[in-house]
Amino acid sequence: MWSLGLLQMDFFYRRKPWYAGQFIRMISPKFKPTKNSVLYFSVLLNKLKTKLLSVLVRDVESMFVNSSIQLPVKQGKPDFELMDNFIAELEAERIAELEAYLEVTGLSDCELT
């Protein structure tokens, strides 16, 4: 489930149900998200921040419910496989860049403490 902090309009993913207070809203998905789809949706949801910050807190829920995000689709349904693969590719690219950097700087054999 995602939480929406009404003061900063930031979305955060929570693995387990929880309760916070009056300045938090919870968004429950109607699907079982994967690790990568959580990342994909979190970015999309946080793109609504500017729009949500433009209204009064009392109007945020209405603005959110009436907002839309674009998803990749396949045969008329959200393409979760594409989302998972996209995030996995980004992660692999970043890890490769980091490993190359560590190799060049001589830090690839370091042990973090």
mmCIF file of N, CA and C in Angstrom:
data_model
loop_
_atom_site.group_PDB
_atom_site.id
_atom_site.type_symbol
_atom_site.label_atom_id
_atom_site.label_comp_id
_atom_site.label_asym_id
_atom_site.label_seq_id
_atom_site.Cartn_x
_atom_site.Cartn_y
_atom_site.Cartn_z
ATOM 1 N N MET A 1 0.840 -1.160 0.000
ATOM 2 C CA MET A 1 0.000 0.000 0.000
ATOM 3 C C MET A 1 0.891 1.230 0.000
ATOM 4 N N TRP A 2 0.453 2.266 -0.700
ATOM 5 C CA TRP A 2 1.175 3.523 -0.723
ATOM 6 C C TRP A 2 0.569 4.469 0.294
ATOM 7 N N SER A 3 1.403 5.311 0.856
ATOM 8 C CA SER A 3 0.895 6.379 1.709
ATOM 9 C C SER A 3 1.194 7.696 1.007
ATOM 10 N N LEU A 4 0.322 8.650 1.209
ATOM 11 C CA LEU A 4 0.496 9.990 0.669
ATOM 12 C C LEU A 4 0.583 10.939 1.846
ATOM 13 N N GLY A 5 1.745 11.563 2.022
ATOM 14 C CA GLY A 5 1.919 12.569 3.065
ATOM 15 C C GLY A 5 1.337 13.883 2.588
ATOM 16 N N LEU A 6 0.303 14.354 3.238
ATOM 17 C CA LEU A 6 -0.421 15.529 2.765
ATOM 18 C C LEU A 6 0.341 16.838 2.926
ATOM 19 N N LEU A 7 1.386 16.870 3.718
ATOM 20 C CA LEU A 7 2.133 18.117 3.875
ATOM 21 C C LEU A 7 3.087 18.351 2.702
ATOM 22 N N GLN A 8 3.752 17.320 2.244
ATOM 23 C CA GLN A 8 4.692 17.439 1.119
ATOM 24 C C GLN A 8 4.178 16.798 -0.162
ATOM 25 N N MET A 9 3.080 16.063 -0.070
ATOM 26 C CA MET A 9 2.483 15.348 -1.198
ATOM 27 C C MET A 9 3.450 14.324 -1.790
ATOM 28 N N ASP A 10 4.148 13.613 -0.908
ATOM 29 C CA ASP A 10 5.058 12.549 -1.320
ATOM 30 C C ASP A 10 4.387 11.202 -1.101
ATOM 31 N N PHE A 11 4.560 10.310 -2.067
ATOM 32 C CA PHE A 11 4.048 8.954 -1.978
ATOM 33 C C PHE A 11 5.164 8.021 -1.524
ATOM 34 N N PHE A 12 4.837 7.124 -0.585
ATOM 35 C CA PHE A 12 5.777 6.130 -0.106
ATOM 36 C C PHE A 12 5.084 4.773 -0.127
ATOM 37 N N TYR A 13 5.821 3.737 -0.468
ATOM 38 C CA TYR A 13 5.247 2.392 -0.466
ATOM 39 C C TYR A 13 5.494 1.734 0.879
ATOM 40 N N ARG A 14 4.475 1.092 1.404
ATOM 41 C CA ARG A 14 4.560 0.348 2.667
ATOM 42 C C ARG A 14 4.169 -1.100 2.376
ATOM 43 N N ARG A 15 4.973 -2.041 2.801
ATOM 44 C CA ARG A 15 4.686 -3.455 2.529
ATOM 45 C C ARG A 15 3.511 -3.989 3.336
ATOM 46 N N LYS A 16 3.317 -3.454 4.517
ATOM 47 C CA LYS A 16 2.265 -3.966 5.396
ATOM 48 C C LYS A 16 1.281 -2.848 5.716
ATOM 49 N N PRO A 17 0.029 -3.198 5.967
ATOM 50 C CA PRO A 17 -0.949 -2.179 6.368
ATOM 51 C C PRO A 17 -0.491 -1.466 7.641
ATOM 52 N N TRP A 18 -0.811 -0.196 7.764
ATOM 53 C CA TRP A 18 -0.386 0.583 8.906
ATOM 54 C C TRP A 18 -1.311 1.787 9.052
ATOM 55 N N TYR A 19 -1.156 2.504 10.123
ATOM 56 C CA TYR A 19 -1.931 3.718 10.347
ATOM 57 C C TYR A 19 -0.981 4.804 10.836
ATOM 58 N N ALA A 20 -1.193 6.032 10.362
ATOM 59 C CA ALA A 20 -0.327 7.117 10.788
ATOM 60 C C ALA A 20 -1.132 8.217 11.475
ATOM 61 N N GLY A 21 -1.894 8.982 10.736
ATOM 62 C CA GLY A 21 -2.630 10.086 11.341
ATOM 63 C C GLY A 21 -3.423 10.851 10.311
ATOM 64 N N GLN A 22 -3.855 12.043 10.706
ATOM 65 C CA GLN A 22 -4.765 12.803 9.863
ATOM 66 C C GLN A 22 -4.119 13.399 8.618
ATOM 67 N N PHE A 23 -2.806 13.533 8.573
ATOM 68 C CA PHE A 23 -2.158 14.119 7.407
ATOM 69 C C PHE A 23 -1.551 13.067 6.478
ATOM 70 N N ILE A 24 -2.087 11.871 6.542
ATOM 71 C CA ILE A 24 -1.642 10.766 5.695
ATOM 72 C C ILE A 24 -2.867 10.122 5.053
ATOM 73 N N ARG A 25 -2.741 9.788 3.789
ATOM 74 C CA ARG A 25 -3.786 9.020 3.111
ATOM 75 C C ARG A 25 -3.161 7.726 2.618
ATOM 76 N N MET A 26 -3.947 6.664 2.592
ATOM 77 C CA MET A 26 -3.455 5.372 2.132
ATOM 78 C C MET A 26 -4.076 5.036 0.782
ATOM 79 N N ILE A 27 -3.259 4.499 -0.102
ATOM 80 C CA ILE A 27 -3.713 4.092 -1.428
ATOM 81 C C ILE A 27 -3.440 2.597 -1.559
ATOM 82 N N SER A 28 -4.496 1.813 -1.653
ATOM 83 C CA SER A 28 -4.360 0.360 -1.762
ATOM 84 C C SER A 28 -4.506 -0.063 -3.217
ATOM 85 N N PRO A 29 -3.506 -0.765 -3.757
ATOM 86 C CA PRO A 29 -3.619 -1.235 -5.140
ATOM 87 C C PRO A 29 -4.605 -2.395 -5.249
ATOM 88 N N LYS A 30 -5.195 -2.537 -6.418
ATOM 89 C CA LYS A 30 -6.113 -3.653 -6.671
ATOM 90 C C LYS A 30 -5.382 -4.802 -7.352
ATOM 91 N N PHE A 31 -4.075 -4.816 -7.229
ATOM 92 C CA PHE A 31 -3.228 -5.863 -7.789
ATOM 93 C C PHE A 31 -2.107 -6.117 -6.799
ATOM 94 N N LYS A 32 -1.440 -7.250 -6.940
ATOM 95 C CA LYS A 32 -0.312 -7.555 -6.060
ATOM 96 C C LYS A 32 0.964 -7.037 -6.738
ATOM 97 N N PRO A 33 1.517 -5.929 -6.212
ATOM 98 C CA PRO A 33 2.688 -5.360 -6.876
ATOM 99 C C PRO A 33 3.953 -6.182 -6.635
ATOM 100 N N THR A 34 4.808 -6.173 -7.637
ATOM 101 C CA THR A 34 6.134 -6.777 -7.505
ATOM 102 C C THR A 34 7.096 -5.695 -7.025
ATOM 103 N N LYS A 35 8.296 -6.088 -6.657
ATOM 104 C CA LYS A 35 9.305 -5.130 -6.208
ATOM 105 C C LYS A 35 9.515 -4.041 -7.269
ATOM 106 N N ASN A 36 9.627 -4.448 -8.515
ATOM 107 C CA ASN A 36 9.891 -3.486 -9.578
ATOM 108 C C ASN A 36 8.668 -2.654 -9.931
ATOM 109 N N SER A 37 7.479 -3.235 -9.873
ATOM 110 C CA SER A 37 6.292 -2.433 -10.183
ATOM 111 C C SER A 37 6.038 -1.395 -9.093
ATOM 112 N N VAL A 38 6.449 -1.686 -7.858
ATOM 113 C CA VAL A 38 6.350 -0.702 -6.777
ATOM 114 C C VAL A 38 7.189 0.527 -7.134
ATOM 115 N N LEU A 39 8.398 0.298 -7.605
ATOM 116 C CA LEU A 39 9.266 1.406 -7.988
ATOM 117 C C LEU A 39 8.666 2.189 -9.158
ATOM 118 N N TYR A 40 8.157 1.473 -10.139
ATOM 119 C CA TYR A 40 7.558 2.105 -11.320
ATOM 120 C C TYR A 40 6.370 2.979 -10.914
ATOM 121 N N PHE A 41 5.456 2.419 -10.133
ATOM 122 C CA PHE A 41 4.268 3.159 -9.713
ATOM 123 C C PHE A 41 4.615 4.310 -8.766
ATOM 124 N N SER A 42 5.618 4.129 -7.926
ATOM 125 C CA SER A 42 6.002 5.200 -7.011
ATOM 126 C C SER A 42 6.452 6.437 -7.784
ATOM 127 N N VAL A 43 7.205 6.227 -8.843
ATOM 128 C CA VAL A 43 7.634 7.356 -9.679
ATOM 129 C C VAL A 43 6.421 8.017 -10.330
ATOM 130 N N LEU A 44 5.523 7.216 -10.891
ATOM 131 C CA LEU A 44 4.334 7.784 -11.534
ATOM 132 C C LEU A 44 3.468 8.556 -10.539
ATOM 133 N N LEU A 45 3.271 7.997 -9.363
ATOM 134 C CA LEU A 45 2.454 8.662 -8.357
ATOM 135 C C LEU A 45 3.092 9.971 -7.905
ATOM 136 N N ASN A 46 4.414 9.964 -7.727
ATOM 137 C CA ASN A 46 5.082 11.178 -7.283
ATOM 138 C C ASN A 46 5.100 12.267 -8.356
ATOM 139 N N LYS A 47 4.827 11.906 -9.603
ATOM 140 C CA LYS A 47 4.694 12.925 -10.648
ATOM 141 C C LYS A 47 3.423 13.753 -10.458
ATOM 142 N N LEU A 48 2.505 13.275 -9.618
ATOM 143 C CA LEU A 48 1.275 14.018 -9.319
ATOM 144 C C LEU A 48 1.506 15.101 -8.262
ATOM 145 N N LYS A 49 2.685 15.142 -7.684
ATOM 146 C CA LYS A 49 2.981 16.046 -6.569
ATOM 147 C C LYS A 49 2.641 17.499 -6.889
ATOM 148 N N THR A 50 3.103 18.013 -8.011
ATOM 149 C CA THR A 50 2.853 19.414 -8.361
ATOM 150 C C THR A 50 1.362 19.706 -8.433
ATOM 151 N N LYS A 51 0.636 18.805 -9.059
ATOM 152 C CA LYS A 51 -0.812 18.955 -9.189
ATOM 153 C C LYS A 51 -1.494 18.945 -7.815
ATOM 154 N N LEU A 52 -1.073 18.033 -6.941
ATOM 155 C CA LEU A 52 -1.685 17.909 -5.625
ATOM 156 C C LEU A 52 -1.328 19.078 -4.709
ATOM 157 N N LEU A 53 -0.124 19.619 -4.875
ATOM 158 C CA LEU A 53 0.278 20.769 -4.067
ATOM 159 C C LEU A 53 -0.491 22.036 -4.441
ATOM 160 N N SER A 54 -1.123 22.030 -5.604
ATOM 161 C CA SER A 54 -1.828 23.233 -6.077
ATOM 162 C C SER A 54 -3.231 23.375 -5.487
ATOM 163 N N VAL A 55 -3.685 22.376 -4.722
ATOM 164 C CA VAL A 55 -5.028 22.445 -4.133
ATOM 165 C C VAL A 55 -4.938 22.417 -2.609
ATOM 166 N N LEU A 56 -6.014 22.811 -1.969
ATOM 167 C CA LEU A 56 -6.086 22.742 -0.515
ATOM 168 C C LEU A 56 -6.083 21.282 -0.073
ATOM 169 N N VAL A 57 -5.572 21.025 1.125
ATOM 170 C CA VAL A 57 -5.492 19.664 1.648
ATOM 171 C C VAL A 57 -6.857 18.987 1.617
ATOM 172 N N ARG A 58 -7.904 19.721 1.922
ATOM 173 C CA ARG A 58 -9.240 19.118 1.939
ATOM 174 C C ARG A 58 -9.687 18.653 0.541
ATOM 175 N N ASP A 59 -9.053 19.171 -0.524
ATOM 176 C CA ASP A 59 -9.419 18.814 -1.889
ATOM 177 C C ASP A 59 -8.476 17.792 -2.537
ATOM 178 N N VAL A 60 -7.451 17.369 -1.796
ATOM 179 C CA VAL A 60 -6.445 16.455 -2.355
ATOM 180 C C VAL A 60 -7.064 15.131 -2.779
ATOM 181 N N GLU A 61 -7.908 14.562 -1.943
ATOM 182 C CA GLU A 61 -8.497 13.263 -2.266
ATOM 183 C C GLU A 61 -9.284 13.330 -3.572
ATOM 184 N N SER A 62 -10.085 14.356 -3.731
ATOM 185 C CA SER A 62 -10.867 14.524 -4.956
ATOM 186 C C SER A 62 -9.947 14.705 -6.164
ATOM 187 N N MET A 63 -8.906 15.520 -5.999
ATOM 188 C CA MET A 63 -7.954 15.754 -7.095
ATOM 189 C C MET A 63 -7.245 14.451 -7.467
ATOM 190 N N PHE A 64 -6.853 13.667 -6.454
ATOM 191 C CA PHE A 64 -6.161 12.408 -6.706
ATOM 192 C C PHE A 64 -7.078 11.426 -7.449
ATOM 193 N N VAL A 65 -8.288 11.275 -6.953
ATOM 194 C CA VAL A 65 -9.236 10.331 -7.555
ATOM 195 C C VAL A 65 -9.537 10.702 -9.004
ATOM 196 N N ASN A 66 -9.529 11.978 -9.310
ATOM 197 C CA ASN A 66 -9.834 12.437 -10.665
ATOM 198 C C ASN A 66 -8.592 12.611 -11.535
ATOM 199 N N SER A 67 -7.430 12.206 -11.023
ATOM 200 C CA SER A 67 -6.185 12.269 -11.799
ATOM 201 C C SER A 67 -5.990 10.966 -12.560
ATOM 202 N N SER A 68 -5.149 11.026 -13.553
ATOM 203 C CA SER A 68 -4.831 9.800 -14.292
ATOM 204 C C SER A 68 -3.331 9.738 -14.543
ATOM 205 N N ILE A 69 -2.847 8.526 -14.663
ATOM 206 C CA ILE A 69 -1.447 8.290 -15.022
ATOM 207 C C ILE A 69 -1.449 7.375 -16.231
ATOM 208 N N GLN A 70 -0.416 7.485 -17.034
ATOM 209 C CA GLN A 70 -0.332 6.626 -18.218
ATOM 210 C C GLN A 70 0.504 5.400 -17.904
ATOM 211 N N LEU A 71 -0.053 4.257 -18.234
ATOM 212 C CA LEU A 71 0.631 2.988 -18.046
ATOM 213 C C LEU A 71 0.863 2.329 -19.394
ATOM 214 N N PRO A 72 1.937 1.553 -19.490
ATOM 215 C CA PRO A 72 2.076 0.742 -20.701
ATOM 216 C C PRO A 72 0.993 -0.340 -20.684
ATOM 217 N N VAL A 73 0.404 -0.584 -21.816
ATOM 218 C CA VAL A 73 -0.655 -1.593 -21.889
ATOM 219 C C VAL A 73 -0.321 -2.652 -22.931
ATOM 220 N N LYS A 74 -0.881 -3.811 -22.694
ATOM 221 C CA LYS A 74 -0.730 -4.929 -23.622
ATOM 222 C C LYS A 74 -2.086 -5.626 -23.675
ATOM 223 N N GLN A 75 -2.666 -5.675 -24.825
ATOM 224 C CA GLN A 75 -3.991 -6.280 -25.026
ATOM 225 C C GLN A 75 -5.033 -5.647 -24.096
ATOM 226 N N GLY A 76 -4.945 -4.323 -23.958
ATOM 227 C CA GLY A 76 -5.931 -3.585 -23.175
ATOM 228 C C GLY A 76 -5.767 -3.640 -21.673
ATOM 229 N N LYS A 77 -4.707 -4.283 -21.181
ATOM 230 C CA LYS A 77 -4.467 -4.393 -19.734
ATOM 231 C C LYS A 77 -3.081 -3.844 -19.411
ATOM 232 N N PRO A 78 -2.884 -3.359 -18.176
ATOM 233 C CA PRO A 78 -1.554 -2.860 -17.801
ATOM 234 C C PRO A 78 -0.483 -3.925 -18.050
ATOM 235 N N ASP A 79 0.614 -3.512 -18.660
ATOM 236 C CA ASP A 79 1.705 -4.428 -18.994
ATOM 237 C C ASP A 79 2.715 -4.460 -17.842
ATOM 238 N N PHE A 80 2.404 -5.253 -16.832
ATOM 239 C CA PHE A 80 3.258 -5.341 -15.655
ATOM 240 C C PHE A 80 4.613 -5.949 -15.995
ATOM 241 N N GLU A 81 4.644 -6.849 -16.965
ATOM 242 C CA GLU A 81 5.910 -7.453 -17.375
ATOM 243 C C GLU A 81 6.854 -6.392 -17.934
ATOM 244 N N LEU A 82 6.340 -5.489 -18.748
ATOM 245 C CA LEU A 82 7.158 -4.416 -19.310
ATOM 246 C C LEU A 82 7.678 -3.517 -18.185
ATOM 247 N N MET A 83 6.816 -3.195 -17.224
ATOM 248 C CA MET A 83 7.244 -2.356 -16.096
ATOM 249 C C MET A 83 8.366 -3.027 -15.316
ATOM 250 N N ASP A 84 8.187 -4.314 -15.009
ATOM 251 C CA ASP A 84 9.219 -5.052 -14.270
ATOM 252 C C ASP A 84 10.530 -5.089 -15.045
ATOM 253 N N ASN A 85 10.446 -5.374 -16.334
ATOM 254 C CA ASN A 85 11.653 -5.443 -17.161
ATOM 255 C C ASN A 85 12.342 -4.093 -17.278
ATOM 256 N N PHE A 86 11.566 -3.025 -17.406
ATOM 257 C CA PHE A 86 12.126 -1.678 -17.516
ATOM 258 C C PHE A 86 12.926 -1.330 -16.269
ATOM 259 N N ILE A 87 12.349 -1.564 -15.099
ATOM 260 C CA ILE A 87 13.044 -1.263 -13.846
ATOM 261 C C ILE A 87 14.272 -2.159 -13.686
ATOM 262 N N ALA A 88 14.159 -3.432 -14.053
ATOM 263 C CA ALA A 88 15.302 -4.355 -13.962
ATOM 264 C C ALA A 88 16.444 -3.895 -14.861
ATOM 265 N N GLU A 89 16.117 -3.417 -16.057
ATOM 266 C CA GLU A 89 17.145 -2.906 -16.975
ATOM 267 C C GLU A 89 17.819 -1.668 -16.402
ATOM 268 N N LEU A 90 17.037 -0.750 -15.851
ATOM 269 C CA LEU A 90 17.621 0.445 -15.235
ATOM 270 C C LEU A 90 18.547 0.070 -14.084
ATOM 271 N N GLU A 91 18.105 -0.864 -13.263
ATOM 272 C CA GLU A 91 18.915 -1.305 -12.131
ATOM 273 C C GLU A 91 20.221 -1.938 -12.614
ATOM 274 N N ALA A 92 20.146 -2.776 -13.636
ATOM 275 C CA ALA A 92 21.346 -3.426 -14.177
ATOM 276 C C ALA A 92 22.314 -2.395 -14.746
ATOM 277 N N GLU A 93 21.781 -1.387 -15.443
ATOM 278 C CA GLU A 93 22.629 -0.322 -16.001
ATOM 279 C C GLU A 93 23.353 0.428 -14.889
ATOM 280 N N ARG A 94 22.626 0.777 -13.834
ATOM 281 C CA ARG A 94 23.231 1.538 -12.736
ATOM 282 C C ARG A 94 24.270 0.707 -12.002
ATOM 283 N N ILE A 95 24.005 -0.565 -11.817
ATOM 284 C CA ILE A 95 24.981 -1.437 -11.147
ATOM 285 C C ILE A 95 26.236 -1.562 -12.000
ATOM 286 N N ALA A 96 26.074 -1.702 -13.316
ATOM 287 C CA ALA A 96 27.230 -1.791 -14.213
ATOM 288 C C ALA A 96 28.054 -0.505 -14.153
ATOM 289 N N GLU A 97 27.383 0.643 -14.134
ATOM 290 C CA GLU A 97 28.087 1.925 -14.036
ATOM 291 C C GLU A 97 28.856 2.020 -12.725
ATOM 292 N N LEU A 98 28.223 1.608 -11.635
ATOM 293 C CA LEU A 98 28.865 1.658 -10.327
ATOM 294 C C LEU A 98 30.068 0.725 -10.281
ATOM 295 N N GLU A 99 29.915 -0.494 -10.798
ATOM 296 C CA GLU A 99 31.029 -1.447 -10.807
ATOM 297 C C GLU A 99 32.188 -0.924 -11.642
ATOM 298 N N ALA A 100 31.894 -0.297 -12.785
ATOM 299 C CA ALA A 100 32.944 0.281 -13.633
ATOM 300 C C ALA A 100 33.659 1.409 -12.890
ATOM 301 N N TYR A 101 32.907 2.243 -12.209
ATOM 302 C CA TYR A 101 33.491 3.343 -11.438
ATOM 303 C C TYR A 101 34.389 2.803 -10.330
ATOM 304 N N LEU A 102 33.890 1.801 -9.595
ATOM 305 C CA LEU A 102 34.680 1.224 -8.515
ATOM 306 C C LEU A 102 35.962 0.585 -9.043
ATOM 307 N N GLU A 103 35.886 -0.023 -10.207
ATOM 308 C CA GLU A 103 37.068 -0.645 -10.820
ATOM 309 C C GLU A 103 38.102 0.418 -11.184
ATOM 310 N N VAL A 104 37.654 1.497 -11.819
ATOM 311 C CA VAL A 104 38.560 2.569 -12.250
ATOM 312 C C VAL A 104 39.215 3.257 -11.052
ATOM 313 N N THR A 105 38.467 3.427 -9.976
ATOM 314 C CA THR A 105 38.999 4.116 -8.797
ATOM 315 C C THR A 105 39.751 3.178 -7.858
ATOM 316 N N GLY A 106 39.793 1.899 -8.189
ATOM 317 C CA GLY A 106 40.511 0.946 -7.347
ATOM 318 C C GLY A 106 39.754 0.573 -6.076
ATOM 319 N N LEU A 107 38.474 0.777 -6.078
ATOM 320 C CA LEU A 107 37.674 0.497 -4.889
ATOM 321 C C LEU A 107 36.840 -0.778 -5.015
ATOM 322 N N SER A 108 37.025 -1.536 -6.070
ATOM 323 C CA SER A 108 36.170 -2.707 -6.291
ATOM 324 C C SER A 108 36.390 -3.818 -5.275
ATOM 325 N N ASP A 109 37.553 -3.842 -4.643
ATOM 326 C CA ASP A 109 37.826 -4.883 -3.659
ATOM 327 C C ASP A 109 37.660 -4.402 -2.221
ATOM 328 N N CYS A 110 37.085 -3.231 -2.034
ATOM 329 C CA CYS A 110 36.924 -2.680 -0.684
ATOM 330 C C CYS A 110 35.777 -3.344 0.035
ATOM 331 N N GLU A 111 35.914 -3.435 1.336
ATOM 332 C CA GLU A 111 34.832 -3.971 2.156
ATOM 333 C C GLU A 111 34.272 -2.822 2.977
ATOM 334 N N LEU A 112 32.986 -2.592 2.839
ATOM 335 C CA LEU A 112 32.347 -1.517 3.576
ATOM 336 C C LEU A 112 32.112 -1.928 5.014
ATOM 337 N N THR A 113 32.323 -1.000 5.925
ATOM 338 C CA THR A 113 32.073 -1.257 7.349
ATOM 339 C C THR A 113 31.155 -0.197 7.903
#
